[in-house]
Tab-separated table of C-alpha atoms in Angstrom:
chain	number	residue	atom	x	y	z
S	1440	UNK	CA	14.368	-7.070	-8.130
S	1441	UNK	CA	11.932	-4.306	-8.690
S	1442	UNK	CA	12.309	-1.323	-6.901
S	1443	UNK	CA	11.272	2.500	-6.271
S	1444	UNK	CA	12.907	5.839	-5.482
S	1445	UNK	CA	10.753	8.237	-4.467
S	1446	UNK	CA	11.692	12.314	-3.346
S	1447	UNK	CA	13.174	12.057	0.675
S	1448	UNK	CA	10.305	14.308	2.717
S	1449	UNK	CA	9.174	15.874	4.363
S	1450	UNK	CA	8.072	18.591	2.396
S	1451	UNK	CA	6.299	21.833	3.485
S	1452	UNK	CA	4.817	24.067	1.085
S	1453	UNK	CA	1.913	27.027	1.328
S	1454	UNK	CA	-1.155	27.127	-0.082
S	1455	UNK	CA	-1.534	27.344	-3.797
S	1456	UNK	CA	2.637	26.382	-4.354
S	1457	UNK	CA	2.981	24.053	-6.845
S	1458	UNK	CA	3.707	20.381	-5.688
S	1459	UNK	CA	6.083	17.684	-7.467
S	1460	UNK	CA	7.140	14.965	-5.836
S	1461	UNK	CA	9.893	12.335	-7.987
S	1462	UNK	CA	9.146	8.684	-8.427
S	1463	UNK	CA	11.537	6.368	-10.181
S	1464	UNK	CA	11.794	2.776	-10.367
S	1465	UNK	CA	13.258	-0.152	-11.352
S	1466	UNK	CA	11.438	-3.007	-12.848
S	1467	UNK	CA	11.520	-5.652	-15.617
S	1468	UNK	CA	8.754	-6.400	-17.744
S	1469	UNK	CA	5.823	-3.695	-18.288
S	1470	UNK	CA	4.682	-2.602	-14.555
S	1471	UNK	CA	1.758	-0.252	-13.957
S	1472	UNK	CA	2.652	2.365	-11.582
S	1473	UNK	CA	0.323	4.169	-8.740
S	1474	UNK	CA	0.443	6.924	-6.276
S	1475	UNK	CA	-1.366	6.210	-2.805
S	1476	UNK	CA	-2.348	8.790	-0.498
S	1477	UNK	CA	-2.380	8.350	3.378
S	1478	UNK	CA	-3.958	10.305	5.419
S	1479	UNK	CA	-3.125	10.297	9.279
S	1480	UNK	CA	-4.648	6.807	10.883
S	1481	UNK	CA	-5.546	5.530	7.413
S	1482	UNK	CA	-5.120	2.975	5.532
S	1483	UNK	CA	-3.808	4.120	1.659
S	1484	UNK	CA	-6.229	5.453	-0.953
S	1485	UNK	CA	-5.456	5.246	-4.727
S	1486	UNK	CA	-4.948	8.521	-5.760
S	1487	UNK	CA	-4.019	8.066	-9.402
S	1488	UNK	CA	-2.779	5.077	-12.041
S	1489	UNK	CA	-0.995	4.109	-15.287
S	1490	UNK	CA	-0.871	1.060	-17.010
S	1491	UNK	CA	1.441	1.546	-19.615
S	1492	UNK	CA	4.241	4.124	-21.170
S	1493	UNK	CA	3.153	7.362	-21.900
S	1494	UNK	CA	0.013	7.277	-20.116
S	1495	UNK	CA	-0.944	10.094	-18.024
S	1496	UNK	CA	-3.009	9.210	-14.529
S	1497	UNK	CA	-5.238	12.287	-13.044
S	1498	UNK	CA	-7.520	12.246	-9.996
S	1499	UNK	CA	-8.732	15.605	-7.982
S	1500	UNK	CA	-5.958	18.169	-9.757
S	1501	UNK	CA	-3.015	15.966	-9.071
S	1502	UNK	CA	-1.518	14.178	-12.165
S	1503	UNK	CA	1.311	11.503	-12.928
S	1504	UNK	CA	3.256	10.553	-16.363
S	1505	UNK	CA	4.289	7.711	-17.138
S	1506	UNK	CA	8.142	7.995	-18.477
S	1507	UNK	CA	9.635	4.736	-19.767
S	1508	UNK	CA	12.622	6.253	-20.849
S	1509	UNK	CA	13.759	7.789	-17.753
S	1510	UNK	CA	11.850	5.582	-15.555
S	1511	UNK	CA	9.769	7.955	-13.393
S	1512	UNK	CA	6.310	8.718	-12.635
S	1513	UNK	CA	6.465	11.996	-10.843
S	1514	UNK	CA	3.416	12.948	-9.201
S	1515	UNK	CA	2.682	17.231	-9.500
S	1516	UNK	CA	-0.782	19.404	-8.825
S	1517	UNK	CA	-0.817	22.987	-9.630
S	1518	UNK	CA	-2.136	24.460	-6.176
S	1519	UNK	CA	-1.632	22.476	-3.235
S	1520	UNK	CA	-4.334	22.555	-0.460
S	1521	UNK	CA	-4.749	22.480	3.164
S	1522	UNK	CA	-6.659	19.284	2.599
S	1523	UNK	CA	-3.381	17.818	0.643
S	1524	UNK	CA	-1.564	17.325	3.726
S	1525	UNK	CA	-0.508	13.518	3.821
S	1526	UNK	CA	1.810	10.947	2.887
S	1527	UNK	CA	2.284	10.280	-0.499
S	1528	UNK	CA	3.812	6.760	-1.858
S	1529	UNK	CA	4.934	5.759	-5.708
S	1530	UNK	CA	4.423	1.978	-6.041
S	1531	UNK	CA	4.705	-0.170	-8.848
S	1532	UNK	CA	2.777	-3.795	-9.700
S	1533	UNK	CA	3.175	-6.558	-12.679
S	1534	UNK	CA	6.778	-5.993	-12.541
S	1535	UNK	CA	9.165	-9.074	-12.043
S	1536	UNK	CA	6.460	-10.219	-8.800
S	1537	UNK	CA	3.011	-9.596	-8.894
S	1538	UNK	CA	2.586	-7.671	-5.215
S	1539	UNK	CA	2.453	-3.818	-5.308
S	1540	UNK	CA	6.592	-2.074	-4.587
S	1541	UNK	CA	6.293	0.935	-2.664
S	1542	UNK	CA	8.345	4.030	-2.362
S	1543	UNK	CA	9.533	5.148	1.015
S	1544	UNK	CA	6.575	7.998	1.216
S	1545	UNK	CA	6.736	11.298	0.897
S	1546	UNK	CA	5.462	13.401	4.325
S	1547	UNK	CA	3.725	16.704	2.412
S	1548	UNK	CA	2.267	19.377	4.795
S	1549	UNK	CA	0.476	22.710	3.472
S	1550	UNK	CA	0.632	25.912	5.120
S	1551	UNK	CA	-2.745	28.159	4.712
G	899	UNK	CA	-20.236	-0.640	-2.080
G	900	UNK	CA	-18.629	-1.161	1.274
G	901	UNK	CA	-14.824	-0.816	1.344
G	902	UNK	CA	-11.635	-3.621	3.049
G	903	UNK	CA	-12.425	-3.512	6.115
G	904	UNK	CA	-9.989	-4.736	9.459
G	905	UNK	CA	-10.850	-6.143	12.270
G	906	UNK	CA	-9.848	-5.103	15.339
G	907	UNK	CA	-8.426	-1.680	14.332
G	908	UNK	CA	-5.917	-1.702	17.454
G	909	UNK	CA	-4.851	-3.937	19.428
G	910	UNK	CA	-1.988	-4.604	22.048
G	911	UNK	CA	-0.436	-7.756	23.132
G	912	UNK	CA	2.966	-9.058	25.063
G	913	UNK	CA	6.011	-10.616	23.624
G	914	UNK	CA	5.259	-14.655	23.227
G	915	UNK	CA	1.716	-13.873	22.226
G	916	UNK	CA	0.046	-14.865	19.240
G	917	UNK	CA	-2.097	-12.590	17.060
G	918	UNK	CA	-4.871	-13.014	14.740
G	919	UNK	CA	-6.173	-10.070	12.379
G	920	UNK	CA	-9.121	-10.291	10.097
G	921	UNK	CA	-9.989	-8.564	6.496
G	922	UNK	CA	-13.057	-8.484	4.980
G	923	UNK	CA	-12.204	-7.554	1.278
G	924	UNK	CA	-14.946	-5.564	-1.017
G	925	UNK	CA	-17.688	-7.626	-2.119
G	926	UNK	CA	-16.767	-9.412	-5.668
G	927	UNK	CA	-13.411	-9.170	-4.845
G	928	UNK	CA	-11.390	-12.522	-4.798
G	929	UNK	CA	-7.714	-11.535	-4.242
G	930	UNK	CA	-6.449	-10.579	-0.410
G	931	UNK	CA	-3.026	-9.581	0.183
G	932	UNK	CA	-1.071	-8.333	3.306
G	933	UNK	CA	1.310	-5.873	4.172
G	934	UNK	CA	3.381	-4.343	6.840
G	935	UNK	CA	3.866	-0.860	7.523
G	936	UNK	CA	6.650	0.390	9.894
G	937	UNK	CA	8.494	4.209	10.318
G	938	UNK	CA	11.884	2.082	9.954
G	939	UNK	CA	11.040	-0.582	6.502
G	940	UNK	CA	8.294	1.698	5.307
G	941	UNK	CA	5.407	-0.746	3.628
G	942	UNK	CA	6.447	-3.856	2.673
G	943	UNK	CA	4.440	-7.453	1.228
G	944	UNK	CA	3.857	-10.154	3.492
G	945	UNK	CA	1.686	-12.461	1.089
G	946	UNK	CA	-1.546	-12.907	-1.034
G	947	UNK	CA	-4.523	-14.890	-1.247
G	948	UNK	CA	-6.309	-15.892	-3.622
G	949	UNK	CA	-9.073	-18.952	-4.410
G	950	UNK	CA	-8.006	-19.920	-0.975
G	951	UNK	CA	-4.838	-20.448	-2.205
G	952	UNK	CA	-1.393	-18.726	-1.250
G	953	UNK	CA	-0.009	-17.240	-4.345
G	954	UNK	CA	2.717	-15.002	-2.997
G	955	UNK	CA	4.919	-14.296	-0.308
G	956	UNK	CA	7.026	-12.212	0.919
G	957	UNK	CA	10.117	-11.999	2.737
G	958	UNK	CA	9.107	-12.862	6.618
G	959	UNK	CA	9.562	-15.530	8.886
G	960	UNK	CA	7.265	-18.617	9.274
G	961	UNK	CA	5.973	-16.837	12.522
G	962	UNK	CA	3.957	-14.828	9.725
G	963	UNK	CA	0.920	-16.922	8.119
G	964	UNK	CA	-2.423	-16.535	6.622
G	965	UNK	CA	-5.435	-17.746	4.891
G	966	UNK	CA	-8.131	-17.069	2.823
G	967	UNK	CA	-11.625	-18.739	3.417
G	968	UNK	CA	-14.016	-19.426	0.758
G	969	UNK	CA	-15.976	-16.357	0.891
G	970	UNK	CA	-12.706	-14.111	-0.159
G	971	UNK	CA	-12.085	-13.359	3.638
G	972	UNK	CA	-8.766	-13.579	4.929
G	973	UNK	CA	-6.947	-13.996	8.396
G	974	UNK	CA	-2.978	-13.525	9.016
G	975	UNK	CA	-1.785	-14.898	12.454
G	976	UNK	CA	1.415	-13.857	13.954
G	977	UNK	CA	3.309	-16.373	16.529
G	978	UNK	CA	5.420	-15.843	19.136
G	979	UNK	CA	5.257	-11.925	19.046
G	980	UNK	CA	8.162	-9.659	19.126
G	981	UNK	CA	8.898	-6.393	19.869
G	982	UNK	CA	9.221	-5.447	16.299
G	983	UNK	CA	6.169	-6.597	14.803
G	984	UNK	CA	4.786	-3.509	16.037
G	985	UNK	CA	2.938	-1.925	12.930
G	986	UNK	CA	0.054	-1.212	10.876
G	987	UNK	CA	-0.435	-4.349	9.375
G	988	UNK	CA	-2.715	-3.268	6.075
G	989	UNK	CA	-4.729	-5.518	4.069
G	990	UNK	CA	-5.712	-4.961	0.232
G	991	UNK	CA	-8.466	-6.702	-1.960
G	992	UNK	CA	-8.323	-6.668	-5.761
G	993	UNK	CA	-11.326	-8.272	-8.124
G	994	UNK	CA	-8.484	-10.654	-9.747
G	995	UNK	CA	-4.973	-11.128	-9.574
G	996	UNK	CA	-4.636	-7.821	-10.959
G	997	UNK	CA	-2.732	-4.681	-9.875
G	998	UNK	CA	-5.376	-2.300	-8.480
G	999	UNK	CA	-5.569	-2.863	-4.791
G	1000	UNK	CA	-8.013	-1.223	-2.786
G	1001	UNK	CA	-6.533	-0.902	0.902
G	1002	UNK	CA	-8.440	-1.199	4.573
G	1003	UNK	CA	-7.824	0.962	7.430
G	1004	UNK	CA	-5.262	-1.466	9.099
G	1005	UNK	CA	-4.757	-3.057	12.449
G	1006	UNK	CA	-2.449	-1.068	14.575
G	1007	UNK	CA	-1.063	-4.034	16.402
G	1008	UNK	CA	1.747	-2.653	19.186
G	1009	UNK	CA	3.914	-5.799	21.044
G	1010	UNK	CA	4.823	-4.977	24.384
C-alpha cells in the first residue's frame, strides 16, 4: 500500500538557519504530494502542492520538489522564522486509494 | 469564504458512551472525509463522503460510522467509547473527489 517516510523530529533550529525536512514515499500510480502545517490546537493548513513529477510547490518562502526518481518531496525554506514553529506532515493522495497518506510529522521549533 | 468548521471543538465523555461530531465543509464543497489524529498512530483515514454516499473507508471498527446529508454536511458517531479513541478527530472538505483537502479545526474528543 502507499506509504510515507518523513525526517524523525523534533527539530530545533535558530532564526534565519536553513530548514529541510525529507519526505519519501511509496505509491503506485501518479500521486500528488502535499505538505500540511499544524500549528498548536489546529487543525492542518496546506502549506504547499504538486501534482505531478518535476513540479515544484512554493507557498510563503518554503518550497517542495517533486522527485519521481528517488521518490521524495523534501520540503526546505531559506530562513526559518519564529512564526515557523509547528508540525510539519508530507502526505500523498491519488495513489493506489484515493484518501490523503500522511507522514509521521515533523515537530520544528525556531529559536530567535 | 468560510472555512470546515467542527462542532463541538472539545468534548469529554466516559467509556460505553456514544459520540456524535459534526463538520460543516466549505460552501461548494461536496466531498467530506474523516480522520484520526493520535501522538501514538499519528493521522490516519477513517472514511469519506461524498453525494451522501460512503466512498471510502478506512481501517476501524464498525463502532466508527458516518454520514453525509444532502447539503454536503457530515456527522461521524462513535459507539461504545474506549479509552483509546481519545484524539483529534479532523474533518476535511474537497470541491470533488479530488486530492486537495481543506482541513477544520477538529474535535478534541478525550474518553474517560
Amino acid at each position: 500500500g502507499d506509504s510515507v517516510t518523513q525526517m524523525e523530529g523534533p527539530v530545533t533550529l535558530s532564526e534565519e538557519a536553513f530548514l529541510t525536512i525529507n519526505c519519501t514515499y511509496t505509491a503506485t500510480g501518479y500521486p500528488s504530494l502535499f505538505w500540511y502545517v499544524q500549528y498548536p490546537g489546529e487543525g492542518l493548513q496546506l502549506l504547499l502542492k504538486a501534482t505531478k513529477a518535476d513540479d515544484k510547490g512554493s507557498n510563503k518562502g518554503f518550497e517542495a520538489t517533486y522527485r519521481k526518481e528517488t521518490t521524495s518531496f523534501h520540503l526546505e525554506k531559506g530562513s526559518v522564522q519564529v512564526s515557523d514553529s509547528a508540525v510539519y506532515f508530507c502526505a500523498l493522495g491519488g495513489g493506489s486509494a484515493r484518501q490523503l497518506t500522511f507522514g509521521s510529522g515533523t515537530q520544528l521549533t525556531v529559536l530567535p | 469564504k468560510a472555512g470546515v468548521t467542527q462542532t463541538p471543538r472539545y468534548l469529554i465523555k466516559t467509556r460505553g458512551q456514544q459520540v456524535t461530531l459534526s463538520c460543516s465543509p466549505i460552501s461548494g464543497h461536496r466531498s467530506v472525509s474523516w480522520y484520526q489524529q493520535t501522538p501514538g498512530q499519528g493521522l490516519q483515514f477513517l472514511f469519506e463522503y461524498f453525494s451522501e454516499t460512503q466512498r471510502n473507508k478506512g481501517n476501524f471498527p464498525g463502532r466508527f460510522s458516518g454520514r453525509q446529508f444532502s447539503n454536503s454536511r457530515s456527522e461521524m458517531n462513535v459507539s461504545t467509547l474506549e479509552l483509546g479513541d481519545s484524539a483529534l478527530y479532523l474533518c476535511a472538505s474537497s470541491l470533488f473527489r479530488d486530492n486537495e483537502q481543506f482541513f477544520g479545526p477538529g474535535t478534541r474528543l478525550t474518553v474517560l
